């Protein structure tokens, strides 16, 4: 379809109505998305389709199908794009990434453009300005457009040229031992090739949906790995001689001391990547071959998730929603690092947030900013710890308090006191299961009667990877494994991903939760006062109807959401 035809298109067929007609969403899900859009549009325009995808209510393919129906445009996937881009004068790569478009062909004087938002007239007019040719518009997903930009103009091409440029600039590095020359390290860190290389590694990580960037020194190389969907993937292996410059660049961006290489350091980086505000928590630690760096990516532009999208079974979700409307008491979310505890807490607060309630949080770090909630960032260097912040929060007359993590007895005591004096308190603990949270508090030195009186419920959770929908196929697991799983019927169909471009050959794309919700009643409170061990508390909770983590995982396997191997990977025997 031509540019002019798009500008004249009848926009009366609204996307929400089309999705309902195609039965891709329900009225309830549409209402949730519209509410989220109204909230987000106070700070900047967000398209309904993007919000529905971010909430997990529809896939990108579903959105493209609906938009194609709405606009009468042909949609293309990355596999249908040409291998090379036609030569010509185009806007900058930054502009392409910001407005999600890419040139894909030139035929008979007509320039073919793939866009994710063909109704953005500013983009269309800019393209027309840059080209004296007619435009033919195609519809494509943001992910495919970003991948095409990467292939045509991006880091794969630029990485080689940057490395070559750095190779040309290197002069007798080993002889003068640059790594010991702090002034020279600083100069190297500000050189254009080094700046481009580090920025590129960060940009690629954000666009790959990575949660962490690992820069690891070894004897003969500097490895770069991304954690995507909870699993580490090697991205680059850089020459060892680039290590001083790359490490120094990251430390300067994080405002760390580049002269200090013997002690661990922590810092932060704030960047804007592809139009999104990104925070990176940076941690350095000395190893035998140099400093190892890990950067945790916090995407400020990510749409706040809702409870319905986290993967709760219907019955567990119903119980949990009822639990979080309790007027007072403590609710704990437990699990190891990276199990989605903070996301669940944010979704819970978002669910109960209203003008009638004052909600205050004390966090480290603040990962989402929620309108209507007072959020406090922990700053231990000036004495603002969880315990100290929590002590002052109580004087602010809150209804609901969220403590990012209970790390010590002082924080635990103040949290429990707050729960017993009429506040609803949310927090997290690093325990393997729900009953373990109770014994952890007792082991900290909290009296049993205080624990039993304050805790209303404990939610334990893990994240399992979701089978890629593009390459999902039936699979016959090892019978020896299936025989050990009583919860799985004999005739169920197992699935796995065979590996494709969409999932980078892993067979998985995205993650969802498995849950174990323990709600305390009178009998269980008596067990806590008697200091019963976690196994006895677990047995009683199961008798009361608690579904353990592993059984929650088997439900996901039966539904074809994940694999047996994935559930076994994240859950312990006996759960």
mmCIF file of C-alpha atoms in Angstrom, residues 45-229:
data_model
loop_
_atom_site.group_PDB
_atom_site.id
_atom_site.type_symbol
_atom_site.label_atom_id
_atom_site.label_comp_id
_atom_site.label_asym_id
_atom_site.label_seq_id
_atom_site.Cartn_x
_atom_site.Cartn_y
_atom_site.Cartn_z
ATOM 1 C CA UNK A 45 1.569 7.981 24.162
ATOM 2 C CA UNK A 46 1.516 4.192 24.179
ATOM 3 C CA UNK A 47 -0.289 2.152 21.542
ATOM 4 C CA UNK A 48 -2.978 -0.278 22.635
ATOM 5 C CA UNK A 49 -1.454 -3.103 20.598
ATOM 6 C CA UNK A 50 1.936 -2.713 22.305
ATOM 7 C CA UNK A 51 0.311 -2.773 25.740
ATOM 8 C CA UNK A 52 -1.676 -5.929 24.929
ATOM 9 C CA UNK A 53 1.533 -7.648 23.787
ATOM 10 C CA UNK A 54 3.497 -6.477 26.847
ATOM 11 C CA UNK A 55 0.763 -7.749 29.149
ATOM 12 C CA UNK A 56 0.927 -11.114 27.374
ATOM 13 C CA UNK A 57 -2.738 -11.030 26.316
ATOM 14 C CA UNK A 58 -1.866 -11.435 22.626
ATOM 15 C CA UNK A 59 1.233 -12.392 20.684
ATOM 16 C CA UNK A 60 2.977 -10.059 18.254
ATOM 17 C CA UNK A 61 1.705 -12.281 15.439
ATOM 18 C CA UNK A 62 -1.892 -11.785 16.621
ATOM 19 C CA UNK A 63 -1.398 -8.021 16.769
ATOM 20 C CA UNK A 64 0.059 -7.959 13.243
ATOM 21 C CA UNK A 65 -2.855 -10.016 11.967
ATOM 22 C CA UNK A 66 -5.332 -7.572 13.524
ATOM 23 C CA UNK A 67 -3.442 -4.503 12.270
ATOM 24 C CA UNK A 68 -3.230 -6.025 8.809
ATOM 25 C CA UNK A 69 -7.010 -6.443 8.885
ATOM 26 C CA UNK A 70 -7.504 -2.944 10.263
ATOM 27 C CA UNK A 71 -5.213 -1.165 7.789
ATOM 28 C CA UNK A 72 -5.333 -3.422 4.752
ATOM 29 C CA UNK A 73 -1.527 -3.747 4.732
ATOM 30 C CA UNK A 74 0.521 -6.823 3.915
ATOM 31 C CA UNK A 75 2.572 -8.029 6.884
ATOM 32 C CA UNK A 76 6.096 -9.414 6.538
ATOM 33 C CA UNK A 77 8.276 -11.421 8.915
ATOM 34 C CA UNK A 78 12.057 -11.121 9.138
ATOM 35 C CA UNK A 79 12.515 -14.316 7.128
ATOM 36 C CA UNK A 80 10.721 -12.606 4.205
ATOM 37 C CA UNK A 81 13.062 -9.578 4.252
ATOM 38 C CA UNK A 82 15.874 -9.398 1.664
ATOM 39 C CA UNK A 83 19.411 -10.252 2.783
ATOM 40 C CA UNK A 84 20.756 -6.796 1.899
ATOM 41 C CA UNK A 85 19.317 -3.282 1.910
ATOM 42 C CA UNK A 86 19.130 -1.150 -1.255
ATOM 43 C CA UNK A 87 21.727 1.598 -1.392
ATOM 44 C CA UNK A 88 20.447 5.096 -0.735
ATOM 45 C CA UNK A 89 20.374 8.064 1.623
ATOM 46 C CA UNK A 90 18.431 7.145 4.771
ATOM 47 C CA UNK A 91 17.765 8.666 8.194
ATOM 48 C CA UNK A 92 20.155 7.654 10.968
ATOM 49 C CA UNK A 93 20.069 4.211 12.583
ATOM 50 C CA UNK A 94 19.062 5.914 15.846
ATOM 51 C CA UNK A 95 16.017 7.423 14.110
ATOM 52 C CA UNK A 96 15.091 4.064 12.550
ATOM 53 C CA UNK A 97 15.259 2.340 15.931
ATOM 54 C CA UNK A 98 13.328 5.096 17.677
ATOM 55 C CA UNK A 99 10.444 5.017 15.182
ATOM 56 C CA UNK A 100 10.667 1.309 14.278
ATOM 57 C CA UNK A 101 11.052 1.250 10.486
ATOM 58 C CA UNK A 102 13.559 -0.102 7.962
ATOM 59 C CA UNK A 103 13.953 0.101 4.136
ATOM 60 C CA UNK A 104 13.680 -3.388 2.598
ATOM 61 C CA UNK A 105 13.609 -2.941 -1.164
ATOM 62 C CA UNK A 106 13.701 -0.697 -4.223
ATOM 63 C CA UNK A 107 11.782 -1.657 -7.349
ATOM 64 C CA UNK A 108 10.739 0.470 -10.361
ATOM 65 C CA UNK A 109 11.360 3.700 -8.484
ATOM 66 C CA UNK A 110 9.277 2.583 -5.473
ATOM 67 C CA UNK A 111 11.003 2.338 -2.081
ATOM 68 C CA UNK A 112 9.619 -0.451 0.110
ATOM 69 C CA UNK A 113 9.496 0.306 3.821
ATOM 70 C CA UNK A 114 8.618 -2.025 6.717
ATOM 71 C CA UNK A 115 7.097 -0.178 9.695
ATOM 72 C CA UNK A 116 5.484 -1.131 12.984
ATOM 73 C CA UNK A 117 3.266 1.978 13.121
ATOM 74 C CA UNK A 118 2.162 2.983 9.612
ATOM 75 C CA UNK A 119 -0.202 5.640 10.989
ATOM 76 C CA UNK A 120 2.665 7.756 12.331
ATOM 77 C CA UNK A 121 2.552 10.531 9.737
ATOM 78 C CA UNK A 122 5.696 12.189 11.112
ATOM 79 C CA UNK A 123 7.743 9.115 10.213
ATOM 80 C CA UNK A 124 6.129 8.809 6.790
ATOM 81 C CA UNK A 125 6.694 12.465 5.964
ATOM 82 C CA UNK A 126 10.327 12.209 7.115
ATOM 83 C CA UNK A 127 10.895 9.197 4.878
ATOM 84 C CA UNK A 128 9.338 11.028 1.969
ATOM 85 C CA UNK A 129 11.645 13.960 2.660
ATOM 86 C CA UNK A 130 14.731 11.738 2.645
ATOM 87 C CA UNK A 131 13.696 9.972 -0.552
ATOM 88 C CA UNK A 132 12.430 11.350 -3.842
ATOM 89 C CA UNK A 133 10.746 8.012 -4.603
ATOM 90 C CA UNK A 134 7.247 6.724 -3.958
ATOM 91 C CA UNK A 135 6.843 4.666 -0.824
ATOM 92 C CA UNK A 136 5.257 1.240 -0.489
ATOM 93 C CA UNK A 137 4.398 0.420 3.114
ATOM 94 C CA UNK A 138 4.536 -3.025 4.721
ATOM 95 C CA UNK A 139 3.653 -4.014 8.258
ATOM 96 C CA UNK A 140 6.133 -5.821 10.502
ATOM 97 C CA UNK A 141 6.797 -6.406 14.186
ATOM 98 C CA UNK A 142 9.193 -4.208 16.161
ATOM 99 C CA UNK A 143 11.381 -7.240 16.851
ATOM 100 C CA UNK A 144 11.737 -8.109 13.144
ATOM 101 C CA UNK A 145 12.419 -4.482 12.241
ATOM 102 C CA UNK A 146 15.118 -4.222 14.919
ATOM 103 C CA UNK A 147 16.671 -7.442 13.677
ATOM 104 C CA UNK A 148 16.692 -6.106 10.108
ATOM 105 C CA UNK A 149 18.276 -2.814 11.214
ATOM 106 C CA UNK A 150 20.899 -4.872 13.025
ATOM 107 C CA UNK A 151 21.574 -6.926 9.894
ATOM 108 C CA UNK A 152 21.644 -3.993 7.464
ATOM 109 C CA UNK A 153 23.213 -1.222 9.523
ATOM 110 C CA UNK A 154 23.933 -2.576 12.981
ATOM 111 C CA UNK A 155 26.388 -3.994 15.384
ATOM 112 C CA UNK A 156 27.309 -7.192 13.545
ATOM 113 C CA UNK A 157 28.699 -5.055 10.736
ATOM 114 C CA UNK A 158 29.993 -2.338 13.052
ATOM 115 C CA UNK A 159 31.612 -4.716 15.550
ATOM 116 C CA UNK A 160 34.166 -5.885 12.982
ATOM 117 C CA UNK A 161 35.033 -2.357 11.870
ATOM 118 C CA UNK A 162 35.343 -1.149 15.468
ATOM 119 C CA UNK A 163 37.610 -4.051 16.372
ATOM 120 C CA UNK A 164 39.706 -3.396 13.294
ATOM 121 C CA UNK A 165 39.971 0.280 14.239
ATOM 122 C CA UNK A 166 41.055 -0.627 17.742
ATOM 123 C CA UNK A 167 43.550 -3.108 16.330
ATOM 124 C CA UNK A 168 45.122 -0.382 14.234
ATOM 125 C CA UNK A 169 45.376 1.936 17.223
ATOM 126 C CA UNK A 170 47.056 -0.643 19.518
ATOM 127 C CA UNK A 171 50.808 -0.079 19.928
ATOM 128 C CA UNK A 172 53.009 -2.325 22.020
ATOM 129 C CA UNK A 173 50.411 -2.828 24.710
ATOM 130 C CA UNK A 174 52.269 -5.612 26.501
ATOM 131 C CA UNK A 175 55.591 -3.761 26.547
ATOM 132 C CA UNK A 176 54.368 -0.636 28.318
ATOM 133 C CA UNK A 177 51.777 -2.519 30.452
ATOM 134 C CA UNK A 178 48.847 -0.188 29.888
ATOM 135 C CA UNK A 179 46.806 -1.972 32.509
ATOM 136 C CA UNK A 180 49.026 -0.461 35.201
ATOM 137 C CA UNK A 181 48.864 3.070 33.757
ATOM 138 C CA UNK A 182 45.692 4.663 35.165
ATOM 139 C CA UNK A 183 45.998 7.845 33.112
ATOM 140 C CA UNK A 184 46.368 5.891 29.910
ATOM 141 C CA UNK A 185 43.423 3.665 30.873
ATOM 142 C CA UNK A 186 41.262 6.743 31.278
ATOM 143 C CA UNK A 187 42.344 8.053 27.880
ATOM 144 C CA UNK A 188 41.608 4.683 26.253
ATOM 145 C CA UNK A 189 38.162 4.528 27.856
ATOM 146 C CA UNK A 190 37.166 7.798 26.178
ATOM 147 C CA UNK A 191 38.401 6.827 22.698
ATOM 148 C CA UNK A 192 35.613 6.572 20.120
ATOM 149 C CA UNK A 193 36.088 2.861 19.231
ATOM 150 C CA UNK A 194 35.930 1.823 22.893
ATOM 151 C CA UNK A 195 32.861 3.982 23.547
ATOM 152 C CA UNK A 196 31.110 2.499 20.495
ATOM 153 C CA UNK A 197 32.005 -1.056 21.463
ATOM 154 C CA UNK A 198 30.645 -0.812 25.019
ATOM 155 C CA UNK A 199 27.521 1.074 23.911
ATOM 156 C CA UNK A 200 26.927 -1.580 21.280
ATOM 157 C CA UNK A 201 27.184 -4.412 23.797
ATOM 158 C CA UNK A 202 24.607 -2.689 26.017
ATOM 159 C CA UNK A 203 22.267 -1.880 23.121
ATOM 160 C CA UNK A 204 22.365 -5.435 21.814
ATOM 161 C CA UNK A 205 21.597 -6.756 25.291
ATOM 162 C CA UNK A 206 18.532 -4.517 25.651
ATOM 163 C CA UNK A 207 17.256 -5.447 22.194
ATOM 164 C CA UNK A 208 17.811 -9.162 22.958
ATOM 165 C CA UNK A 209 15.613 -8.918 26.100
ATOM 166 C CA UNK A 210 18.611 -9.791 28.286
ATOM 167 C CA UNK A 211 18.352 -9.292 32.043
ATOM 168 C CA UNK A 212 22.119 -9.274 32.682
ATOM 169 C CA UNK A 213 25.376 -8.619 30.840
ATOM 170 C CA UNK A 214 28.434 -10.598 31.970
ATOM 171 C CA UNK A 215 31.910 -9.370 30.954
ATOM 172 C CA UNK A 216 34.351 -12.039 32.112
ATOM 173 C CA UNK A 217 38.154 -12.090 31.794
ATOM 174 C CA UNK A 218 39.921 -15.371 31.072
ATOM 175 C CA UNK A 219 43.511 -16.247 30.303
ATOM 176 C CA UNK A 220 43.393 -15.543 26.571
ATOM 177 C CA UNK A 221 40.101 -13.733 25.978
ATOM 178 C CA UNK A 222 37.401 -11.444 27.339
ATOM 179 C CA UNK A 223 34.020 -13.167 27.093
ATOM 180 C CA UNK A 224 30.676 -11.357 26.898
ATOM 181 C CA UNK A 225 27.554 -13.305 27.839
ATOM 182 C CA UNK A 226 23.893 -12.277 28.102
ATOM 183 C CA UNK A 227 21.330 -13.856 30.422
ATOM 184 C CA UNK A 228 18.181 -14.254 28.316
ATOM 185 C CA UNK A 229 15.087 -15.927 29.805
#
